Coordinates of C-alpha atoms in Angstrom, one line a residue:
Chain V
M1 CA -57.6 13.2 -13.5
V2 CA -54.5 12.4 -11.5
A3 CA -53.2 8.9 -11.4
A4 CA -53.0 7.6 -7.8
T5 CA -49.7 5.8 -8.5
A6 CA -48.2 9.0 -9.8
L7 CA -49.1 10.7 -6.5
A8 CA -47.6 7.9 -4.5
E9 CA -44.4 8.3 -6.5
I10 CA -44.3 12.0 -5.8
D11 CA -45.2 11.6 -2.1
A12 CA -42.3 9.1 -1.7
H13 CA -40.0 12.1 -2.3
L14 CA -42.1 14.4 -0.3
A15 CA -40.1 17.1 1.3
A16 CA -41.9 19.2 3.9
G17 CA -41.6 22.9 3.7
A18 CA -38.7 24.9 5.0
A19 CA -38.8 28.0 7.2
L20 CA -37.8 31.3 5.6
D21 CA -36.4 34.2 7.4
I22 CA -36.1 37.6 5.8
E23 CA -34.2 39.8 8.2
Q24 CA -33.9 43.6 7.7
V25 CA -33.4 43.3 4.0
S26 CA -32.9 46.4 1.9
H27 CA -32.1 46.5 -1.7
A28 CA -31.6 49.1 -4.4
F29 CA -31.0 49.4 -8.2
D30 CA -28.5 51.6 -10.0
I31 CA -30.3 53.3 -12.7
D32 CA -28.2 55.8 -14.8
G33 CA -25.9 56.2 -11.8
A34 CA -28.7 57.1 -9.4
E35 CA -29.5 54.7 -6.6
V36 CA -33.2 53.8 -6.6
P37 CA -34.2 52.0 -3.4
V38 CA -36.6 49.1 -4.0
L39 CA -36.8 47.4 -0.6
S40 CA -36.5 49.1 2.7
D41 CA -35.9 47.2 5.9
V42 CA -38.1 44.3 5.1
S43 CA -38.4 41.6 7.8
I44 CA -40.7 38.6 7.3
S45 CA -40.6 35.3 9.1
V46 CA -42.3 32.4 7.3
E47 CA -43.2 29.2 9.1
P48 CA -42.6 25.9 7.4
G49 CA -45.5 25.0 5.1
E50 CA -47.1 28.4 5.2
F51 CA -48.7 29.9 2.1
V52 CA -47.8 33.6 2.1
A53 CA -49.1 36.0 -0.5
L54 CA -47.2 39.2 -1.1
L55 CA -49.4 42.0 -2.3
G56 CA -48.5 45.5 -3.3
P57 CA -48.8 48.2 -6.0
S58 CA -47.3 47.4 -9.3
G59 CA -43.5 47.9 -9.4
C60 CA -43.1 48.2 -5.7
G61 CA -40.4 45.6 -5.4
K62 CA -42.2 42.4 -4.7
S63 CA -40.6 40.6 -7.5
T64 CA -37.2 41.8 -6.4
L65 CA -37.8 40.3 -3.0
L66 CA -38.6 37.0 -4.7
R67 CA -35.3 37.1 -6.7
L68 CA -33.5 37.6 -3.4
V69 CA -35.3 34.6 -1.9
A70 CA -34.4 32.5 -4.9
G71 CA -30.8 33.6 -4.6
L72 CA -30.7 35.1 -8.1
D73 CA -29.6 38.4 -6.6
K74 CA -27.8 39.4 -3.4
P75 CA -29.4 42.1 -1.1
R76 CA -27.5 45.3 -0.4
S77 CA -28.1 44.7 3.3
G78 CA -29.8 42.2 5.6
T79 CA -29.9 38.4 5.4
L80 CA -32.2 35.8 4.1
R81 CA -32.2 32.3 5.6
E82 CA -33.8 29.0 4.6
D83 CA -34.0 26.7 7.6
E84 CA -31.2 28.8 9.4
A85 CA -28.9 28.4 6.3
R86 CA -28.0 31.7 4.7
I87 CA -29.2 32.1 1.1
T88 CA -26.3 33.1 -1.1
R89 CA -27.1 31.4 -4.5
P90 CA -29.9 29.7 -6.3
Y91 CA -30.6 26.2 -5.1
P92 CA -33.2 23.7 -6.4
S93 CA -34.9 23.5 -2.9
R94 CA -36.2 27.0 -3.8
V95 CA -37.7 27.0 -7.2
V96 CA -39.4 29.9 -9.0
V97 CA -42.3 29.9 -11.3
F98 CA -42.3 33.1 -13.3
Q99 CA -45.1 35.2 -14.8
D100 CA -44.1 33.9 -18.2
P101 CA -43.7 30.2 -18.4
T102 CA -40.3 30.6 -20.0
L103 CA -40.3 27.1 -21.3
F104 CA -37.2 26.3 -23.5
P105 CA -38.7 26.3 -27.0
W106 CA -36.2 23.8 -28.3
R107 CA -37.1 21.2 -25.7
T108 CA -40.2 19.1 -25.7
V109 CA -42.6 19.3 -22.7
W110 CA -40.9 16.2 -21.1
D111 CA -37.4 17.6 -21.6
N112 CA -38.5 20.9 -20.1
V113 CA -39.8 19.3 -17.0
A114 CA -36.6 17.2 -16.8
L115 CA -34.5 20.3 -16.9
G116 CA -33.8 20.5 -13.1
L117 CA -33.0 16.8 -12.7
E118 CA -30.7 17.0 -15.8
A119 CA -29.0 20.1 -14.5
Q120 CA -28.3 18.4 -11.2
G121 CA -27.1 15.3 -13.0
I122 CA -29.6 12.9 -11.5
L123 CA -32.0 12.5 -14.5
K124 CA -30.8 9.0 -15.4
S125 CA -31.9 7.4 -12.2
Q126 CA -34.9 9.7 -11.6
R127 CA -36.8 9.6 -14.9
H128 CA -40.0 8.4 -13.2
R129 CA -40.2 11.7 -11.3
V130 CA -40.6 13.6 -14.6
D131 CA -43.4 11.3 -15.6
A132 CA -45.0 11.7 -12.2
A133 CA -44.8 15.5 -12.3
L134 CA -46.4 15.6 -15.8
D135 CA -49.2 13.3 -14.5
L136 CA -49.6 15.6 -11.5
V137 CA -50.4 18.6 -13.8
G138 CA -52.4 16.4 -16.1
L139 CA -50.2 16.8 -19.2
A140 CA -48.8 13.3 -19.6
S141 CA -50.3 13.1 -23.1
F142 CA -48.4 16.2 -24.2
R143 CA -45.0 14.9 -23.2
N144 CA -43.6 15.1 -26.8
A145 CA -45.2 18.4 -27.7
Y146 CA -43.1 21.5 -28.2
P147 CA -44.0 24.6 -26.1
H148 CA -45.3 26.6 -29.1
Q149 CA -48.0 23.9 -29.4
L150 CA -49.4 24.6 -25.9
S151 CA -52.0 27.1 -24.7
G152 CA -51.0 29.6 -22.1
G153 CA -52.6 27.7 -19.3
M154 CA -50.9 24.4 -20.4
A155 CA -47.5 26.1 -20.7
Q156 CA -47.9 27.5 -17.2
R157 CA -48.8 24.0 -16.0
V158 CA -45.6 22.6 -17.5
A159 CA -43.7 25.4 -15.8
L160 CA -45.3 24.3 -12.5
A161 CA -44.4 20.7 -13.2
R162 CA -40.8 21.7 -14.0
A163 CA -40.7 23.4 -10.6
L164 CA -42.4 20.6 -8.6
V165 CA -40.3 17.8 -10.1
N166 CA -37.4 19.1 -7.9
D167 CA -39.5 18.6 -4.7
P168 CA -38.9 22.2 -3.6
K169 CA -39.1 23.1 0.1
I170 CA -40.0 26.6 -0.9
L171 CA -42.1 27.3 -4.0
I172 CA -41.7 30.8 -5.2
L173 CA -44.5 32.0 -7.5
D174 CA -44.1 35.3 -9.3
E175 CA -47.6 36.2 -10.5
P176 CA -47.7 32.8 -12.2
L177 CA -51.4 33.2 -13.1
G178 CA -51.2 36.8 -14.1
K179 CA -51.4 36.3 -17.8
L180 CA -54.0 33.6 -17.9
D181 CA -57.7 34.1 -18.8
S182 CA -60.0 34.2 -15.8
L183 CA -61.5 30.7 -16.2
T184 CA -58.1 29.0 -16.5
R185 CA -57.0 31.1 -13.6
I186 CA -59.7 29.9 -11.2
T187 CA -59.0 26.3 -12.1
M188 CA -55.3 26.7 -11.6
Q189 CA -55.8 28.5 -8.3
A190 CA -57.7 25.4 -7.0
E191 CA -54.9 23.1 -8.3
L192 CA -52.3 25.2 -6.6
V193 CA -54.0 24.9 -3.3
S194 CA -54.5 21.2 -3.5
L195 CA -50.8 20.7 -4.6
W196 CA -49.7 22.8 -1.7
Q197 CA -51.9 20.9 0.8
R198 CA -50.7 17.6 -0.5
K199 CA -47.0 18.3 -0.6
G200 CA -46.6 20.7 2.3
F201 CA -44.0 23.0 0.8
T202 CA -43.7 26.6 1.9
T203 CA -45.2 28.9 -0.7
L204 CA -44.5 32.5 -1.5
L205 CA -46.8 34.0 -4.0
V206 CA -46.5 37.5 -5.5
T207 CA -49.7 38.8 -6.9
H208 CA -51.5 42.1 -7.5
D209 CA -54.9 40.5 -7.2
A210 CA -56.3 40.8 -3.6
E211 CA -59.0 38.2 -4.3
E212 CA -56.4 35.6 -5.5
A213 CA -54.3 36.3 -2.4
L214 CA -57.2 35.7 -0.1
V215 CA -58.5 32.5 -1.8
L216 CA -55.0 30.9 -1.8
A217 CA -52.9 32.1 1.1
N218 CA -53.1 31.7 4.9
R219 CA -51.2 34.9 5.3
V220 CA -51.3 38.1 3.2
I221 CA -48.5 40.6 3.4
V222 CA -49.3 44.0 2.0
F223 CA -46.4 46.2 0.8
S224 CA -46.2 50.0 0.5
D225 CA -45.2 51.8 -2.7
R226 CA -41.6 51.7 -3.7
P227 CA -39.3 51.4 -1.7
A228 CA -41.4 48.5 -0.5
R229 CA -42.0 48.3 3.3
V230 CA -44.3 45.8 5.0
K231 CA -47.5 47.7 5.6
A232 CA -49.7 45.0 7.0
D233 CA -49.4 41.3 7.8
I234 CA -52.8 39.7 7.7
R235 CA -53.7 36.1 8.8
V236 CA -56.4 34.5 6.8
D237 CA -57.9 31.9 9.1
R238 CA -60.4 30.2 6.8
P239 CA -60.6 26.5 5.8
Y240 CA -60.0 25.4 2.3
P241 CA -61.5 25.2 -0.3
R242 CA -62.5 28.8 0.2
H243 CA -65.5 30.4 -1.3
R244 CA -65.0 33.6 -3.3
G245 CA -68.3 35.0 -1.9
D246 CA -67.3 34.4 1.7
P247 CA -68.3 37.6 3.6
Y248 CA -65.2 37.3 5.9
L249 CA -62.9 37.3 2.8
A250 CA -64.9 40.1 1.3
D251 CA -64.4 42.2 4.4
L252 CA -60.6 41.4 4.4
R253 CA -60.5 42.3 0.7
R254 CA -62.0 45.7 1.4
Q255 CA -59.4 46.3 4.2
I256 CA -56.6 45.3 1.9
L257 CA -57.7 47.5 -0.9
G258 CA -58.0 50.3 1.6
L259 CA -54.4 49.7 2.5
L260 CA -53.5 49.9 -1.1
G261 CA -55.2 53.3 -1.4
L262 CA -58.2 52.1 -3.3
D263 CA -60.9 52.4 -0.7
A264 CA -62.7 55.1 -2.6
T265 CA -63.4 52.8 -5.4
W266 CA -64.9 50.1 -3.2
Chain J
M1 CA -58.8 34.2 -41.2
S2 CA -60.2 32.8 -44.4
T3 CA -61.8 35.3 -46.7
Y4 CA -64.2 34.2 -49.4
S5 CA -63.4 35.6 -52.8
L6 CA -64.6 35.1 -56.3
S7 CA -61.7 33.1 -57.3
D8 CA -62.3 30.6 -54.5
G9 CA -65.8 30.1 -55.9
L10 CA -64.4 29.5 -59.4
A11 CA -61.7 27.1 -58.3
S12 CA -64.2 25.0 -56.3
G13 CA -67.1 25.4 -58.7
A14 CA -67.6 21.7 -59.1
P15 CA -71.3 21.8 -60.0
R16 CA -70.6 24.0 -63.0
L17 CA -67.7 21.9 -64.2
S18 CA -69.5 18.5 -63.9
R19 CA -71.3 19.0 -67.1
A20 CA -68.2 20.2 -69.0
P21 CA -66.7 17.6 -71.2
L22 CA -64.1 15.3 -69.8
L23 CA -61.7 16.6 -72.5
T24 CA -61.4 20.0 -70.9
S25 CA -60.2 18.7 -67.5
W26 CA -57.9 16.3 -69.3
V27 CA -56.3 19.1 -71.3
R28 CA -56.0 21.2 -68.1
E29 CA -54.2 18.4 -66.3
S30 CA -52.0 17.0 -69.0
G31 CA -51.7 19.8 -71.5
V32 CA -48.5 21.2 -70.1
G33 CA -46.9 17.8 -70.0
I34 CA -47.8 17.2 -73.6
L35 CA -46.4 20.6 -74.5
A36 CA -43.2 19.7 -72.7
S37 CA -43.0 16.5 -74.9
V38 CA -43.6 18.6 -78.0
A39 CA -40.8 21.0 -76.9
W40 CA -38.3 18.2 -76.5
I41 CA -39.3 16.6 -79.8
A42 CA -38.6 20.0 -81.4
F43 CA -35.2 20.0 -79.7
G44 CA -34.5 16.5 -81.0
L45 CA -35.5 17.5 -84.5
S46 CA -33.4 20.6 -84.3
C47 CA -30.4 18.4 -83.6
L48 CA -31.0 16.0 -86.4
W49 CA -32.7 18.0 -89.2
W50 CA -29.9 20.3 -90.2
E51 CA -26.2 19.6 -90.7
D52 CA -23.9 21.0 -88.0
V53 CA -21.7 24.0 -89.0
G54 CA -18.9 22.6 -86.9
D55 CA -17.4 19.2 -86.1
W56 CA -19.2 17.7 -83.1
S57 CA -19.5 14.0 -82.4
R58 CA -22.5 13.9 -80.0
T59 CA -25.1 15.7 -82.1
H60 CA -26.8 12.5 -83.1
S61 CA -26.8 11.0 -79.5
L62 CA -28.2 14.3 -78.1
G63 CA -31.0 14.2 -80.6
I64 CA -31.9 10.7 -79.6
A65 CA -31.7 11.6 -75.9
A66 CA -34.1 14.5 -76.5
F67 CA -36.6 12.1 -78.1
V68 CA -36.3 9.8 -75.1
I69 CA -37.0 12.6 -72.7
A70 CA -40.0 13.7 -74.9
A71 CA -41.3 10.1 -74.7
V72 CA -40.8 9.9 -71.0
A73 CA -42.6 13.3 -70.6
L74 CA -45.5 12.1 -72.8
F75 CA -46.1 8.7 -71.2
G76 CA -45.4 10.1 -67.8
T77 CA -48.1 12.7 -68.3
V78 CA -50.7 10.4 -69.8
G79 CA -50.1 7.7 -67.2
A80 CA -49.5 10.1 -64.3
D81 CA -52.4 8.6 -62.4
Y82 CA -50.8 5.2 -62.4
L83 CA -47.3 6.4 -61.4
G84 CA -48.1 7.7 -57.9
S85 CA -45.8 10.3 -56.5
A86 CA -43.5 10.2 -59.6
G87 CA -46.4 11.1 -61.8
R88 CA -47.3 14.0 -59.5
A89 CA -43.7 15.2 -59.5
L90 CA -43.6 15.2 -63.2
R91 CA -46.8 17.1 -63.5
Q92 CA -45.5 19.7 -61.1
R93 CA -42.3 20.2 -63.1
A94 CA -43.9 20.1 -66.6
P95 CA -43.8 23.9 -67.0
W96 CA -40.1 23.9 -66.4
L97 CA -39.6 21.0 -68.9
V98 CA -41.4 23.1 -71.5
V99 CA -39.1 26.1 -70.9
L100 CA -36.0 23.9 -70.9
G101 CA -37.0 22.3 -74.2
V102 CA -37.6 25.6 -75.9
V103 CA -34.4 27.2 -74.6
L104 CA -32.3 24.2 -75.7
T105 CA -33.9 24.2 -79.2
L106 CA -33.2 27.9 -79.6
W107 CA -29.6 27.4 -78.3
E108 CA -29.1 24.5 -80.7
V109 CA -30.4 26.4 -83.7
A110 CA -28.5 29.6 -82.8
T111 CA -25.2 27.9 -82.4
A112 CA -24.6 24.5 -84.0
K113 CA -27.0 25.0 -87.0
F114 CA -26.8 28.6 -88.1
A115 CA -24.0 30.1 -85.9
W116 CA -26.0 33.2 -85.1
L117 CA -23.9 33.5 -82.0
P118 CA -20.2 33.8 -82.6
L119 CA -19.0 30.2 -82.5
P120 CA -16.0 29.4 -80.3
F121 CA -17.4 31.6 -77.5
F122 CA -20.9 30.1 -77.5
P123 CA -20.6 26.3 -77.9
P124 CA -23.7 24.2 -78.7
P125 CA -25.2 21.8 -76.2
Q126 CA -23.6 18.8 -77.8
S127 CA -20.1 20.1 -77.3
I128 CA -20.8 20.4 -73.6
I129 CA -22.0 16.8 -73.6
E130 CA -18.8 16.0 -75.3
V131 CA -16.8 17.4 -72.5
Y132 CA -18.7 15.3 -69.9
T133 CA -18.1 12.2 -71.9
D134 CA -14.6 12.7 -73.2
D135 CA -12.9 14.8 -70.5
L136 CA -14.6 13.0 -67.6
P137 CA -11.5 11.8 -65.6
K138 CA -10.0 15.3 -65.5
L139 CA -13.3 16.9 -64.5
L140 CA -13.9 14.3 -61.8
D141 CA -10.4 14.9 -60.4
S142 CA -11.1 18.6 -60.3
V143 CA -14.4 18.1 -58.6
L144 CA -12.7 15.9 -56.0
A145 CA -9.9 18.4 -55.4
S146 CA -12.4 21.2 -55.0
V147 CA -14.7 19.3 -52.6
K148 CA -11.7 18.2 -50.5
L149 CA -10.3 21.7 -50.2
Q150 CA -13.7 23.3 -49.6
L151 CA -14.8 20.8 -47.0
G152 CA -11.5 21.0 -45.1
G153 CA -11.4 24.8 -45.0
Y154 CA -15.1 25.1 -44.3
L155 CA -15.2 22.6 -41.4
I156 CA -12.1 24.2 -39.8
G157 CA -13.5 27.7 -40.2
A158 CA -17.0 26.8 -39.0
T159 CA -15.6 25.0 -35.9
V160 CA -13.2 27.8 -35.0
G161 CA -15.8 30.4 -35.7
F162 CA -18.5 28.7 -33.6
L163 CA -16.1 28.2 -30.6
T164 CA -14.9 31.8 -30.9
G165 CA -18.4 33.1 -31.1
V166 CA -19.6 31.2 -28.1
S167 CA -16.5 32.3 -26.1
I168 CA -16.9 36.0 -26.8
G169 CA -20.7 35.8 -26.3
W170 CA -20.1 34.1 -22.9
S171 CA -17.0 35.6 -21.4
R172 CA -16.3 39.2 -21.0
A173 CA -12.6 38.7 -20.8
V174 CA -12.4 36.8 -24.1
G175 CA -14.6 39.4 -25.6
Y176 CA -12.3 42.2 -24.5
W177 CA -9.4 40.6 -26.4
V178 CA -11.0 39.0 -29.4
H179 CA -13.6 41.6 -30.2
P180 CA -11.2 44.3 -31.4
V181 CA -9.2 41.8 -33.5
L182 CA -12.4 40.6 -35.0
R183 CA -13.5 44.2 -35.8
F184 CA -10.1 44.9 -37.4
I185 CA -9.6 41.7 -39.4
G186 CA -13.0 40.3 -40.0
P187 CA -14.4 42.8 -42.6
L188 CA -11.3 42.4 -44.8
P189 CA -12.2 40.2 -47.7
A190 CA -10.4 36.9 -47.3
T191 CA -9.1 37.1 -50.9
A192 CA -7.0 40.2 -49.8
W193 CA -4.8 37.8 -47.9
L194 CA -4.2 35.7 -50.9
P195 CA -0.7 37.1 -51.9
I196 CA 0.6 36.9 -48.3
A197 CA -1.0 33.5 -47.6
F198 CA 0.6 31.9 -50.6
F199 CA 4.2 32.7 -49.6
T200 CA 3.8 32.4 -45.8
F201 CA 2.2 29.0 -45.9
P202 CA 4.3 25.9 -46.7
S203 CA 1.9 24.8 -49.5
S204 CA -0.7 26.4 -51.7
W205 CA -3.1 23.8 -50.3
S206 CA -2.7 24.9 -46.7
A207 CA -2.8 28.5 -47.8
S208 CA -6.1 28.0 -49.5
T209 CA -7.5 26.0 -46.6
F210 CA -6.6 28.9 -44.3
L211 CA -8.3 31.4 -46.6
I212 CA -11.5 29.4 -46.9
A213 CA -11.5 28.9 -43.1
L214 CA -11.1 32.7 -42.7
A215 CA -13.9 33.5 -45.1
T216 CA -16.2 31.0 -43.3
G217 CA -15.0 31.8 -39.8
F218 CA -15.9 35.5 -39.7
P219 CA -19.7 35.3 -40.4
V220 CA -20.0 32.2 -38.2
T221 CA -18.2 33.9 -35.3
V222 CA -20.2 37.1 -35.5
L223 CA -23.6 35.4 -35.8
T224 CA -22.9 32.8 -33.1
W225 CA -21.8 35.6 -30.8
S226 CA -24.9 37.7 -31.5
G227 CA -27.0 34.6 -31.0
V228 CA -25.4 33.8 -27.6
A229 CA -25.6 37.5 -26.6
S230 CA -29.3 37.8 -27.4
V231 CA -30.4 34.8 -25.3
S232 CA -33.0 36.1 -22.8
N233 CA -31.8 36.3 -19.2
A234 CA -35.1 34.6 -18.2
Y235 CA -33.8 31.3 -19.5
Y236 CA -30.6 31.6 -17.5
D237 CA -32.6 32.5 -14.3
V238 CA -34.9 29.5 -14.8
A239 CA -31.9 27.2 -15.3
R240 CA -30.0 28.6 -12.4
T241 CA -32.9 28.2 -9.9
L242 CA -33.1 24.6 -11.1
G243 CA -29.5 24.0 -10.1
A244 CA -27.7 24.5 -13.4
K245 CA -23.9 24.9 -13.3
P246 CA -22.1 27.3 -15.8
S247 CA -21.3 24.4 -18.1
F248 CA -25.0 23.5 -18.3
L249 CA -25.9 27.2 -19.0
V250 CA -23.5 27.2 -22.0
L251 CA -24.2 23.8 -23.5
K252 CA -27.9 23.4 -22.7
V253 CA -29.1 27.0 -22.7
A254 CA -26.9 29.4 -24.6
I255 CA -25.9 27.2 -27.5
P256 CA -29.4 25.7 -28.4
A257 CA -30.9 29.2 -28.1
A258 CA -28.3 30.6 -30.4
L259 CA -28.5 27.8 -33.0
P260 CA -30.9 29.6 -35.4
H261 CA -28.3 32.5 -35.6
V262 CA -25.5 30.0 -36.0
F263 CA -27.1 28.6 -39.1
V264 CA -27.4 32.0 -40.7
G265 CA -23.7 32.4 -40.1
L266 CA -22.9 29.0 -41.6
F267 CA -25.0 29.9 -44.6
M268 CA -23.3 33.2 -45.1
G269 CA -19.9 31.6 -44.6
L270 CA -20.6 29.0 -47.2
G271 CA -21.3 31.6 -49.8
S272 CA -18.2 33.7 -49.1
S273 CA -16.0 30.5 -48.9
F274 CA -17.1 29.5 -52.4
A275 CA -15.8 32.7 -53.8
V276 CA -12.5 32.3 -52.0
L277 CA -12.2 28.6 -53.2
V278 CA -12.6 29.5 -56.9
V279 CA -10.2 32.5 -56.7
A280 CA -7.6 30.4 -54.7
E281 CA -7.8 27.6 -57.3
M282 CA -7.5 30.0 -60.2
I283 CA -4.4 31.7 -58.7
G284 CA -2.5 29.3 -56.6
V285 CA -3.7 25.7 -56.4
K286 CA -3.0 23.5 -59.4
A287 CA -6.2 21.5 -59.1
G288 CA -9.9 21.9 -58.7
L289 CA -12.8 23.4 -60.7
G290 CA -11.4 26.9 -60.5
W291 CA -8.1 25.7 -61.9
Y292 CA -10.0 23.7 -64.6
L293 CA -11.8 26.9 -65.6
Q294 CA -8.6 28.8 -65.9
W295 CA -6.9 26.0 -67.8
A296 CA -9.8 25.7 -70.2
Q297 CA -9.6 29.4 -70.9
G298 CA -6.0 29.1 -71.6
W299 CA -6.7 26.6 -74.4
A300 CA -9.8 28.5 -75.6
A301 CA -11.8 25.4 -74.7
Y302 CA -15.0 27.3 -74.1
A303 CA -17.2 24.2 -74.0
N304 CA -15.1 23.0 -71.1
M305 CA -15.6 26.2 -69.2
Y306 CA -19.4 26.0 -69.5
A307 CA -19.3 22.4 -68.5
A308 CA -17.2 23.2 -65.4
L309 CA -19.4 26.1 -64.6
I310 CA -22.5 23.9 -64.6
V311 CA -20.8 21.3 -62.3
M312 CA -19.7 24.1 -60.0
S313 CA -23.2 25.5 -59.6
L314 CA -24.6 22.0 -59.0
L315 CA -22.0 21.5 -56.2
C316 CA -22.6 24.9 -54.6
S317 CA -26.4 24.5 -54.6
G318 CA -26.0 21.0 -53.4
A319 CA -23.9 22.1 -50.5
I320 CA -26.5 24.8 -49.5
T321 CA -29.3 22.2 -49.8
L322 CA -27.4 19.9 -47.5
L323 CA -26.8 22.7 -45.0
F324 CA -30.5 23.5 -45.0
S325 CA -31.6 20.0 -44.5
I326 CA -29.2 19.7 -41.5
R327 CA -30.8 22.9 -40.1
D328 CA -34.3 21.6 -40.6
R329 CA -33.4 18.5 -38.7
L330 CA -31.7 20.3 -35.8
L331 CA -34.2 23.2 -35.6
V332 CA -37.4 21.2 -36.0
W333 CA -38.7 22.9 -32.9
Q334 CA -38.8 26.2 -34.8
K335 CA -41.5 24.9 -37.1
G336 CA -44.7 26.7 -36.2
T337 CA -42.9 29.5 -34.3
V338 CA -41.3 31.2 -37.3
K339 CA -42.1 31.4 -40.9
W340 CA -40.3 28.4 -42.3

């Protein structure tokens, strides 16, 4: 499905993953004058090229952590570093794919993918990268379509292409598959793994699906309820492609669900 | 989503109709067109049959023209299959042609022939035609003056309104200063400024331009502002993580996202600026269709007033059609996401 030349194009720009250091980060929101803590003393050190899944109860502050990593918000205390450089603002080496594709409805698919290059003022000389990214997610034939003409899975693929065209060193995924139907979801999980393996970027994935975390990541970090604290840091030492029925993964899954307080159900 | 109902069955009941005589389907397709032709023949006859009660020079020509239209309607209907899209368009508009023919006949009979309606106030159709042929230069001058004044004021008002709207939608500081002023001045009808404007501005033309710009500017400002303010933060987040600078966020995110609102503002501004235009022309400016109306009233030239009114409504609806077609072109991406 993916043209070999397109791959070569992308690989020419290949940027290996960056290291990410989250050091004693705490954060809080002001809601009606009251301070609501969301992150409490979170420290995570991510190796270059690692695929880390962040798992935790709904509303525990995982997404807030991602916004801090992206540089969209500043933490109340603590520091975040990308390859030793302090993160203070958004930068296209750290690109986020959100739960909603958030494609710009007034732009065609191609123009949506071109957004990052255009914003950085390098689109004119780098147009081929947009085509290559669209090839990569298999949507080259939809380049002139408008977002409302796409299915949910296709829209999320475009959002992925829009992120990948920037050759991020850290790809930040905020439940990107959360709203897809289960079949599309499984397909896209496999695509994510192969993209990650091919390009070597560091990946941070927020999910509330333990199975998804175990199939995709080589490290799963489990958070407590709000304010989020790191409750467990689990290595998943299994080769890819992983099998959903793998008893090793099933065992880990039971452990994780236990950590999340769901052991009674399983 | 489709539901099957009895009427669907009747409309597509081809097997039952196949045995029906060809005549029925012919009458159904062409009947209205033929009726239109008959209505226009009636109009032509009503012009020529009786003597006019007044002295109008175009009665005869109008009658002939009515017959020509009747003939076009007839042949167009009969030969619609050979005329392609023109034939289809004619068939589609045939019911309106019938109504027009009937109304014109009644109008002709009620005014020029039997004077059922009091005469100088209700001129017959031929006297309006007479205005268009005999007073054309003055009418054209008025149209030109109105269009120039309206276009200038509208473009200034729309531009200033758009820029103000974007600024207050984007910048808190600008909003702090401009918002109260807008709240205070905006709801005031622009015509209330008329007396002041006419003695503070150097010319009545600049005063009217200002008033039209004011009437246009307020709705454009408010709707542009609300459009920019209602853009979802998610779009800005996406653009920022992709490396967008503030100028990109304004030009490529805020403005395109606000554009549907902006067009509502432009539409509302167009409507209120028409009102100001006519009032300004009636009171201060010595040119334009509003002035022409006023002038005609002064001379009790009622046919001229109706003639000017018809031209005015054509211009206004033309302007709105133009605005809509620009919108359709710019907002083509909305097709399919909203009810068009």
